[in-house]
Amino acid sequence: MPEAPRSGQPAPKGPNWEQADWTPPEEEKLIQQELSNLKAAVSAPTTTLKMMKECMVRLIYCEMLGYDASFGYIHAIKLAQQGNLLEKRVGYLAVSLFLHESHELLLLLVNTVVKDLQSTNLVEVCMALTIVSQIFPQEMIPAVLPLIEDKLQHSKEIIRRKAVLALYKFHLIAPNQVQHIHIKFQKALCDRDVGVMAASLHIYHRMIKENSSGYKDLTGSFVTILKQVVGGKLPVDFNYHSVPAPWLQIQLLRILRLLGKDDQRTSELMYDVLDESLRRAELNHNVTYAILFECVHTVYSVYPKSELLEKAAKCIGKFVLSPKINLKYLGLKALTYVIQQDPTLALQHQMTIIECLDHPDPIIKRETLELLYRITNAQNITVIVQKMLEYLHQSKEEYIIVNLVGKIAELAEKYPFVLVLNTVDTYAPDNAWFIQTMNAVFSVGGDVMNPDIPNNFLRLLAEGFDDETEDQQLRLYAVQSYLTLLDVENVFYPQRFLQVMSWVLGEYSYLLDKETPGEVITKLYKLLMNDSISSETKAWLIAAVTKLTPQAHSSNIVERLIQEFTVSLDTCLRQHAFELKHLHENAELMKSLLPVNKSCEDMVVDASLSFLDSHVAEELSQGAAPYKPHHQRQEEKLSQEKVLNFEPYGLSFSSSGFTGRQSPAGISLGSDISGNSAEIGLKETSSLKLEGIQKLWGKEGYLPKKESKTGDETEAPPVSQESIIENVDPTISKKDPSQVLAQSKEEKEKQLLASSLFVGLGSESTVNLLGKADTISHKFRRKSKVKEAISGEKTNAHNMTRSSFSSPTNVTYEEDYYLDNLRDRRDKELEKFALSAELLGSESLAEPPLVEKLSECRRPAPSLFADDMEVFHPPRSTSASLAGESSLASLLEETTEHMHSDLTEVCNTETMSLSSYKIWKDDCLLMVWLVSNKSGSELEGVNLEIAPAENFKITEQPGCCLPIIEAENTKNFQYSVQMEKPFTEGNLSGFINYQMMNTHAVQLEFSVNLSLLDFIRPLKISTEDFGKLWLSFANDVKQNVKMSESQAALPSALKTLQQKLRLHVVDIIGSEGLLACQLLPSIPCLLHFRVHGDVLALWFRSSCSTLPDYLLYQCQKVMEGS
Amino acid sequence: MQFMLLFSRQGKLRLQKWYVPLSDKEKKKITRELVQTVLARKPKMCSFLEWRDLKIVYKRYASLYFCCAIEDQDNELITLEIIHRYVELLDKYFGSVCELDIIFNFEKAYFILDEFLLGGEVQETSKKNVLKAIEQADLLQENMKDKGYHFIMQGINDAHLQEKVE
């Protein structure tokens, strides 16, 4: 028996193995020797467990070096079973390294794991849990599941943590088996130990990824946890280079990203913490960048918030501009994520992107191409595809080639008729480009690319595009280029490429006028005789020859071909040859069967294969899966992969109604339209965001480029020949050419490249903002309709009025009564106001509150009808209600001093109805909720509570606080609301509790929308003060807004701003206006505006950085909306 | 994380941990290709690589390359920090770790890795907690009073020291 290895003299893992100059043959000899020793040792009955442990370590090492140690696997399991703690530990380690999940030997381990899980020794339990989390046979999960569930309550956090991770593993391999313990995951999430909580996040991330809608209610918890982590509330142990728990932060950010995607409500919950994360991560350490990257990704994935997007964009800038290559790479990666939402970012960083395109590190280059791929449009396609082809020719790795070839083909097929600027400065469709690009794709991609690429290409070519003559030229060019390629000697093309060629030649050789079909057949015949060509390709070639035969004059070669292939050993080829032979004998049949250029026309065949229907029905009834066509399967597969936007970006085109493939006529029309004055206004609006960046960059890219174009044609490097300059704005290109000459040639080349790459981007800059939900304006519109209805009917009979009042708001009789009461008072007030307005005479200079009142409040019903109300009033009882009434009366008295909104019902039941309205007080927003009891008995324990909201400070106003509402009575709750941080829209939610006599308690939830405008008040200052304030404010925002026709004049614009936004008109000077407002409690904001035709140039300034943006947004809404 | 590899500047594998089931043949192929690719990269290049459909994150510490494969949506930078934290753990455990520590005590390196990463996910980020768990298990060693084992360990450690001196 050989000696136990541990006493073997030269230690097999001795140091001399590791010397760099160690020669492999000697190493191999040594290890083979060692392995045979080990083999003998492990199977010898005298080997103790102690020795076995050492053997295992050596076996692991040998296997790592690439030698087969499978004979030891069973002994590793034995060691885990029988050994003492130390030996067990090595045994488990060896098992985890040797075996994989579905290895049959693993079943032998289950009993050991079960035993160890029940052990009283912590270390044993830990080992068992560790192995379960790494590899465990799926079918044996039920055997250990209850034991592991028990461990979730273990007193040691390490056990709880490992148990959670084991369950995570189970969830990965068999999610249905752990379905029932979701509630326990929740407990793990709330665990007092950070490690256990962090472990549970893995499970939640997974589950939320699969079904985000099921876990929305946990958003608040995740936000709270993240807030605590970011705020440094965790034990210092979890800090990593003084950054609190970065792994935890990243995991939470990922979860929030999934939860907030396309969900405004959920997203709003996380804005604050995202903002804080962006702010906190300022330390210049890799790990903070890791968090920042994740945070930026989340900000761009959740429902957009402009303020955050702005900050995130700045962060991306930090990455992109970093000298550290890792950060630069991530910057590019981040850009590829966000570029679809914000193409202007690509413009901002275009010079960096250009530099990265020529970066010595291929990975940077590749990521840059990925980025360019996503900003491709009809105008920059040629340049981008050229760059991609350059990279393609350099790469050797198959995966990269397949990937890149697919992308190029996709782009080329999307824009087959790109416009290339030719020598006489006109745009012409260049069919050569498409064919040449595809030739490159086929010759490089060859036989590894996705088979859909050649199929799609042939389909496109056959079906053609919009213009028949274009199609013919394209086909002709294809035929010519293939013939040229085939003429080249000693070049081997991939089989797929040859197949494409043979199909095209077979179909479209008739377009040639120089070469005869006979010559084409000769070339095809030469290929057929080539041994390196596969029989599949040969079948394609014979098919092509068959198609060409009826057109050919002489048939010598065809006959030779028939002769040769009718005796071919390949049955498929032989069949083709026989077909050809028979057709060739019957020329008439052949001509009718193979008509020229009819590949797209339908043959009369039973395409539905109806004769198979009964068979299909039978199969289906027996449980067969319904047939899915190939493309559908493909799509399903694709949809699981990276989602790409295949739409082109050129907004200027899509707005003119051009989509998809563009005919040359369409393009020229497009540029005509954009030269139109009506379009200029629109373009100004959309490109305005660029102003903040640099004056040098315009919508079409780098502006001086156009100068070089117009100024010095010959100096332009060759790139410009291929680049397309779309919509060159003559006003922009007239600039001083000397500036251009000063630039170095290299710089200029880069800029030329930049302008050709980034052409057509950036026109979507305002799309995000405008895409936001626009509930407020709808509300306004609805109201005005109600108003009309009311004013139209106010002279009608009383019951008519009543119905028109009650139907839109659904208020109860009782409330109607108060409302009418209110209307009565307001009526008088308004009369006064109207009078004063008339006295003032000038519409535009009237005080905003007045106009506001006129527009916002309901028209009062004639007091005559209000007096009649008693008739309809249901019987009421006694003193309590009187008290209620009086308090309400006092409230209404108060409200008359201020503007207030309509009464809207927020929720109701059979017994109770809750309505609310807003009172825009000078110093705050007063929210009033009216609870009315509709039933005949009293409501008890009435309690209304408003949930604390993040952006608001809410204070309850003292009012009537009796928790009882008598039958048919109403009481009100008042809350004053202050805004703590500017935002566009927010939600105030709360609930109301009550109890009917002798029944159970009821709780109803409700919520009210609040808008920024609820907190905007006019700021009455003089022109002089305006001037002083204007200079002292640092935050400004400029934007041009196109007005709807109805408002295209100064007075009407002014009126709109005054009424809808509650701005105070400070002064009017010619076509310019000065307005001022304040955000409660006291953040001023000033607006200067000027009217040019139908464009309103707005300029906001404020001491608060975000307020101008929000106001601008509201402004745009009212100016464009109405 | 899909797998983690440690290899020397000479391309010798020092540690491998696979978190996805793969056949031995595939593992060998991947290892060979990756070691070649990573070793061919210049020092100032990006620490990330696109390789097939995976992202490779690697970093060199002295003579050892640490190399992790992650999926596309994973965060490359934090993976670099995972590597760094692992090196920190090794360093703390071995006391200024060198390649030889890992060669001679590679099972220890695995134990530490298993306490830090479990099933490809970060299990415990607190350095203290990881080392506590390892020490707890190591302490058993002392209690066992396994003299034979100590003897061997002593021998190996001597050889190790000798090597270091050389």
Coordinates of N, CA and C in Angstrom, one line a residue, chain B residues 32-159:
Chain B
R32 N -9.3 29.1 -19.5 CA -8.1 29.3 -20.4 C -8.3 30.6 -21.2
E33 N -9.5 30.8 -21.7 CA -9.7 32.0 -22.6 C -9.6 33.3 -21.7
L34 N -10.2 33.3 -20.5 CA -10.2 34.5 -19.7 C -8.8 34.8 -19.3
V35 N -8.0 33.8 -18.8 CA -6.7 34.1 -18.3 C -5.8 34.7 -19.4
Q36 N -6.0 34.2 -20.6 CA -5.3 34.7 -21.8 C -5.7 36.2 -22.0
T37 N -7.0 36.4 -22.1 CA -7.4 37.7 -22.4 C -7.0 38.7 -21.4
V38 N -7.1 38.4 -20.1 CA -6.8 39.3 -19.0 C -5.3 39.6 -19.0
L39 N -4.5 38.5 -19.1 CA -3.1 38.7 -19.1 C -2.6 39.6 -20.3
A40 N -3.3 39.5 -21.4 CA -2.9 40.3 -22.5 C -3.2 41.8 -22.4
R41 N -4.0 42.1 -21.4 CA -4.3 43.6 -21.3 C -3.2 44.4 -20.7
K42 N -3.2 45.6 -21.1 CA -2.1 46.5 -20.6 C -2.6 47.1 -19.3
P43 N -1.6 47.5 -18.5 CA -1.9 47.9 -17.1 C -2.8 49.1 -17.1
K44 N -2.8 50.0 -18.0 CA -3.6 51.2 -17.9 C -5.0 51.1 -18.5
M45 N -5.3 49.9 -18.9 CA -6.6 49.7 -19.5 C -7.7 49.6 -18.5
C46 N -8.9 49.6 -18.9 CA -10.1 49.5 -18.1 C -10.1 48.2 -17.4
S47 N -10.7 48.2 -16.2 CA -10.7 47.0 -15.4 C -11.9 46.1 -15.8
F48 N -12.6 46.5 -16.8 CA -13.8 45.7 -17.2 C -13.6 45.2 -18.6
L49 N -14.2 44.1 -18.9 CA -14.1 43.4 -20.2 C -15.5 42.9 -20.5
E50 N -15.8 43.0 -21.8 CA -17.0 42.3 -22.2 C -16.6 41.0 -22.8
W51 N -17.1 40.0 -22.3 CA -16.7 38.7 -22.7 C -17.9 37.8 -22.9
R52 N -18.1 37.3 -24.1 CA -19.4 36.7 -24.5 C -20.5 37.6 -24.0
D53 N -21.5 37.0 -23.3 CA -22.5 37.9 -22.9 C -22.3 38.4 -21.4
L54 N -21.1 38.2 -20.9 CA -20.8 38.5 -19.5 C -19.9 39.7 -19.5
K55 N -19.9 40.3 -18.3 CA -18.9 41.4 -18.0 C -17.8 40.8 -17.1
I56 N -16.6 41.0 -17.4 CA -15.5 40.5 -16.6 C -14.9 41.7 -15.8
V57 N -14.8 41.6 -14.5 CA -14.2 42.7 -13.8 C -13.0 42.1 -13.2
Y58 N -11.8 42.7 -13.4 CA -10.6 42.1 -12.9 C -9.7 43.2 -12.2
K59 N -8.9 42.7 -11.4 CA -7.9 43.6 -10.7 C -6.7 42.9 -10.3
R60 N -5.6 43.5 -10.5 CA -4.3 42.8 -10.1 C -3.9 43.3 -8.8
Y61 N -3.5 42.4 -7.9 CA -2.9 42.7 -6.6 C -1.6 42.0 -6.6
A62 N -0.5 42.7 -6.6 CA 0.8 42.1 -6.7 C 0.9 41.1 -7.9
S63 N 1.2 39.9 -7.5 CA 1.3 38.9 -8.6 C 0.0 38.2 -9.0
L64 N -1.0 38.5 -8.3 CA -2.3 37.8 -8.4 C -3.3 38.6 -9.1
Y65 N -4.0 38.0 -10.1 CA -5.2 38.6 -10.7 C -6.5 38.1 -10.1
F66 N -7.3 39.0 -9.7 CA -8.7 38.6 -9.2 C -9.6 38.9 -10.3
C67 N -10.5 38.0 -10.6 CA -11.3 38.2 -11.8 C -12.7 37.6 -11.5
C68 N -13.7 38.5 -11.7 CA -15.1 38.1 -11.4 C -15.9 38.3 -12.7
A69 N -16.8 37.4 -12.9 CA -17.8 37.5 -14.0 C -19.1 37.9 -13.5
I70 N -19.7 39.0 -14.1 CA -21.0 39.4 -13.6 C -21.9 39.5 -14.8
E71 N -23.1 39.8 -14.6 CA -24.1 39.9 -15.7 C -24.1 41.4 -16.1
D72 N -24.7 41.6 -17.2 CA -24.7 43.0 -17.8 C -25.3 44.0 -16.9
Q73 N -26.4 43.7 -16.2 CA -27.0 44.7 -15.4 C -26.4 44.9 -14.0
D74 N -25.4 44.1 -13.7 CA -24.7 44.3 -12.4 C -23.8 45.5 -12.5
N75 N -23.4 45.9 -11.3 CA -22.6 47.2 -11.2 C -21.1 46.8 -11.2
E76 N -20.4 47.2 -12.1 CA -19.0 46.9 -12.3 C -18.1 47.4 -11.1
L77 N -18.4 48.7 -10.8 CA -17.6 49.3 -9.7 C -17.7 48.6 -8.4
I78 N -18.9 48.2 -8.1 CA -19.1 47.6 -6.8 C -18.4 46.2 -6.8
T79 N -18.4 45.6 -8.0 CA -17.7 44.3 -8.1 C -16.2 44.5 -7.8
L80 N -15.7 45.6 -8.3 CA -14.3 45.9 -8.0 C -14.1 46.0 -6.5
E81 N -15.1 46.5 -5.8 CA -15.0 46.7 -4.4 C -15.2 45.4 -3.7
I82 N -15.9 44.5 -4.3 CA -16.1 43.1 -3.7 C -14.7 42.5 -3.7
I83 N -14.0 42.6 -4.8 CA -12.7 42.0 -4.9 C -11.8 42.6 -3.9
H84 N -11.9 44.0 -3.8 CA -11.0 44.6 -2.8 C -11.3 44.2 -1.4
R85 N -12.6 44.1 -1.1 CA -13.0 43.7 0.3 C -12.4 42.2 0.5
Y86 N -12.5 41.4 -0.4 CA -12.0 40.0 -0.3 C -10.5 40.1 0.0
V87 N -9.8 40.9 -0.7 CA -8.4 41.0 -0.5 C -8.1 41.6 0.9
E88 N -8.9 42.5 1.3 CA -8.8 43.0 2.7 C -9.0 41.9 3.7
L89 N -10.0 41.1 3.5 CA -10.3 40.0 4.4 C -9.1 39.0 4.5
L90 N -8.6 38.7 3.3 CA -7.4 37.8 3.2 C -6.2 38.4 4.0
D91 N -6.1 39.7 3.7 CA -4.9 40.4 4.3 C -5.0 40.4 5.8
K92 N -6.2 40.7 6.3 CA -6.4 40.7 7.7 C -6.2 39.3 8.3
Y93 N -6.7 38.3 7.7 CA -6.6 37.0 8.2 C -5.2 36.5 8.2
F94 N -4.5 36.6 7.1 CA -3.2 36.1 7.0 C -2.1 37.1 7.5
G95 N -2.5 38.3 7.6 CA -1.5 39.3 8.0 C -0.6 39.6 6.8
S96 N -0.9 40.7 6.1 CA -0.2 41.0 4.8 C 0.0 39.8 3.9
V97 N -1.1 39.5 3.3 CA -1.2 38.3 2.5 C -0.3 38.4 1.2
C98 N 0.2 37.2 0.8 CA 0.9 37.1 -0.4 C 0.4 35.9 -1.2
E99 N 0.8 35.8 -2.4 CA 0.3 34.7 -3.2 C 0.5 33.3 -2.6
L100 N 1.7 33.2 -1.9 CA 2.0 31.9 -1.2 C 1.0 31.5 -0.1
D101 N 0.5 32.6 0.6 CA -0.5 32.3 1.6 C -1.7 31.6 1.0
I102 N -2.0 32.0 -0.2 CA -3.2 31.4 -0.8 C -2.9 30.1 -1.4
I103 N -1.6 29.9 -1.9 CA -1.3 28.6 -2.4 C -1.3 27.6 -1.2
F104 N -0.7 27.9 -0.1 CA -0.6 26.9 1.0 C -1.9 26.8 1.8
N105 N -2.7 27.8 1.8 CA -3.9 27.7 2.7 C -5.1 28.0 1.8
F106 N -5.1 27.4 0.6 CA -6.2 27.8 -0.2 C -7.5 27.4 0.3
E107 N -7.5 26.3 1.1 CA -8.9 26.0 1.7 C -9.3 27.1 2.6
K108 N -8.4 27.8 3.3 CA -8.8 28.9 4.1 C -9.3 30.1 3.3
A109 N -8.6 30.3 2.2 CA -9.1 31.3 1.3 C -10.5 31.0 0.8
Y110 N -10.8 29.7 0.6 CA -12.2 29.4 0.2 C -13.2 29.6 1.4
F111 N -12.7 29.2 2.6 CA -13.6 29.4 3.7 C -14.0 30.9 3.9
I112 N -13.0 31.7 3.7 CA -13.2 33.2 3.9 C -14.2 33.6 2.8
L113 N -13.9 33.2 1.5 CA -14.8 33.5 0.4 C -16.2 33.1 0.7
D114 N -16.4 31.9 1.2 CA -17.7 31.4 1.5 C -18.5 32.2 2.6
E115 N -17.7 32.8 3.5 CA -18.4 33.6 4.5 C -18.7 35.0 3.9
F116 N -18.0 35.4 2.9 CA -18.2 36.7 2.3 C -19.2 36.7 1.2
L117 N -19.1 35.8 0.3 CA -20.0 35.6 -0.8 C -20.7 34.3 -0.7
L118 N -22.0 34.2 -0.8 CA -22.7 32.9 -0.8 C -23.6 32.8 -2.0
G119 N -23.4 31.8 -2.7 CA -24.2 31.6 -3.9 C -24.1 32.8 -4.9
G120 N -23.0 33.5 -4.9 CA -22.8 34.5 -5.9 C -23.3 35.9 -5.4
E121 N -23.9 35.9 -4.2 CA -24.3 37.2 -3.6 C -23.5 37.6 -2.4
V122 N -23.4 38.9 -2.2 CA -22.7 39.3 -1.0 C -23.4 38.9 0.2
Q123 N -22.8 38.1 1.1 CA -23.5 37.6 2.3 C -23.3 38.5 3.4
E124 N -22.1 38.9 3.6 CA -21.8 39.7 4.8 C -20.7 40.8 4.4
T125 N -21.1 42.0 4.7 CA -20.1 43.1 4.2 C -19.3 43.6 5.4
S126 N -19.7 43.2 6.6 CA -18.9 43.7 7.7 C -17.6 42.8 7.9
K127 N -16.5 43.4 7.8 CA -15.2 42.7 7.8 C -15.1 42.0 9.2
K128 N -15.6 42.7 10.2 CA -15.5 42.1 11.5 C -16.3 40.8 11.6
N129 N -17.5 40.8 11.1 CA -18.4 39.7 11.2 C -17.8 38.5 10.4
V130 N -17.3 38.7 9.2 CA -16.7 37.6 8.4 C -15.6 36.9 9.2
L131 N -14.7 37.8 9.7 CA -13.5 37.2 10.3 C -13.9 36.5 11.6
K132 N -15.0 37.0 12.3 CA -15.5 36.4 13.5 C -15.9 35.0 13.2
A133 N -16.7 34.9 12.1 CA -17.2 33.5 11.7 C -16.1 32.6 11.4
I134 N -15.1 33.1 10.7 CA -14.0 32.2 10.4 C -13.2 31.8 11.7
E135 N -13.0 32.8 12.5 CA -12.2 32.5 13.7 C -13.0 31.5 14.6
Q136 N -14.3 31.6 14.6 CA -15.1 30.7 15.4 C -14.8 29.2 15.0
A137 N -14.8 29.1 13.7 CA -14.6 27.7 13.1 C -13.1 27.3 13.4
D138 N -12.3 28.3 13.2 CA -10.8 28.0 13.4 C -10.5 27.6 14.9
L139 N -11.3 28.2 15.8 CA -11.0 27.9 17.2 C -11.2 26.5 17.5
L140 N -12.1 25.9 16.8 CA -12.4 24.4 17.1 C -11.1 23.7 16.9
Q141 N -10.4 24.1 15.9 CA -9.1 23.5 15.6 C -8.2 23.4 16.8
E142 N -8.2 24.5 17.6 CA -7.4 24.5 18.8 C -7.9 23.5 19.8
N143 N -9.2 23.6 19.9 CA -9.9 22.7 20.9 C -9.7 21.2 20.6
M144 N -9.6 20.9 19.4 CA -9.5 19.5 19.0 C -8.2 18.9 19.5
K145 N -7.2 19.7 19.7 CA -5.9 19.3 20.2 C -5.4 18.2 19.2
D146 N -5.6 18.5 18.0 CA -5.2 17.6 17.0 C -3.7 17.7 16.7
K147 N -2.9 17.0 17.4 CA -1.5 17.2 17.3 C -0.9 16.8 15.9
G148 N -1.4 15.7 15.4 CA -0.9 15.3 14.1 C -1.2 16.4 13.1
Y149 N -2.3 16.9 13.1 CA -2.7 18.0 12.2 C -1.7 19.2 12.4
H150 N -1.5 19.5 13.6 CA -0.6 20.6 13.9 C 0.8 20.4 13.4
F151 N 1.1 19.1 13.5 CA 2.5 18.8 13.1 C 2.6 19.1 11.6
I152 N 1.6 18.6 10.8 CA 1.6 18.9 9.4 C 1.6 20.4 9.1
M153 N 0.7 21.0 9.8 CA 0.5 22.5 9.5 C 1.9 23.2 9.8
Q154 N 2.5 22.7 10.9 CA 3.8 23.3 11.3 C 4.8 23.1 10.1
G155 N 4.8 21.9 9.6 CA 5.7 21.6 8.5 C 5.5 22.5 7.3
I156 N 4.2 22.6 7.0 CA 3.9 23.4 5.8 C 4.2 24.9 6.1
N157 N 3.9 25.3 7.3 CA 4.2 26.7 7.6 C 5.7 27.0 7.5
D158 N 6.5 26.0 8.0 CA 7.9 26.1 7.9 C 8.4 26.3 6.5
A159 N 7.9 25.4 5.7 CA 8.2 25.5 4.3 C 7.9 26.8 3.7

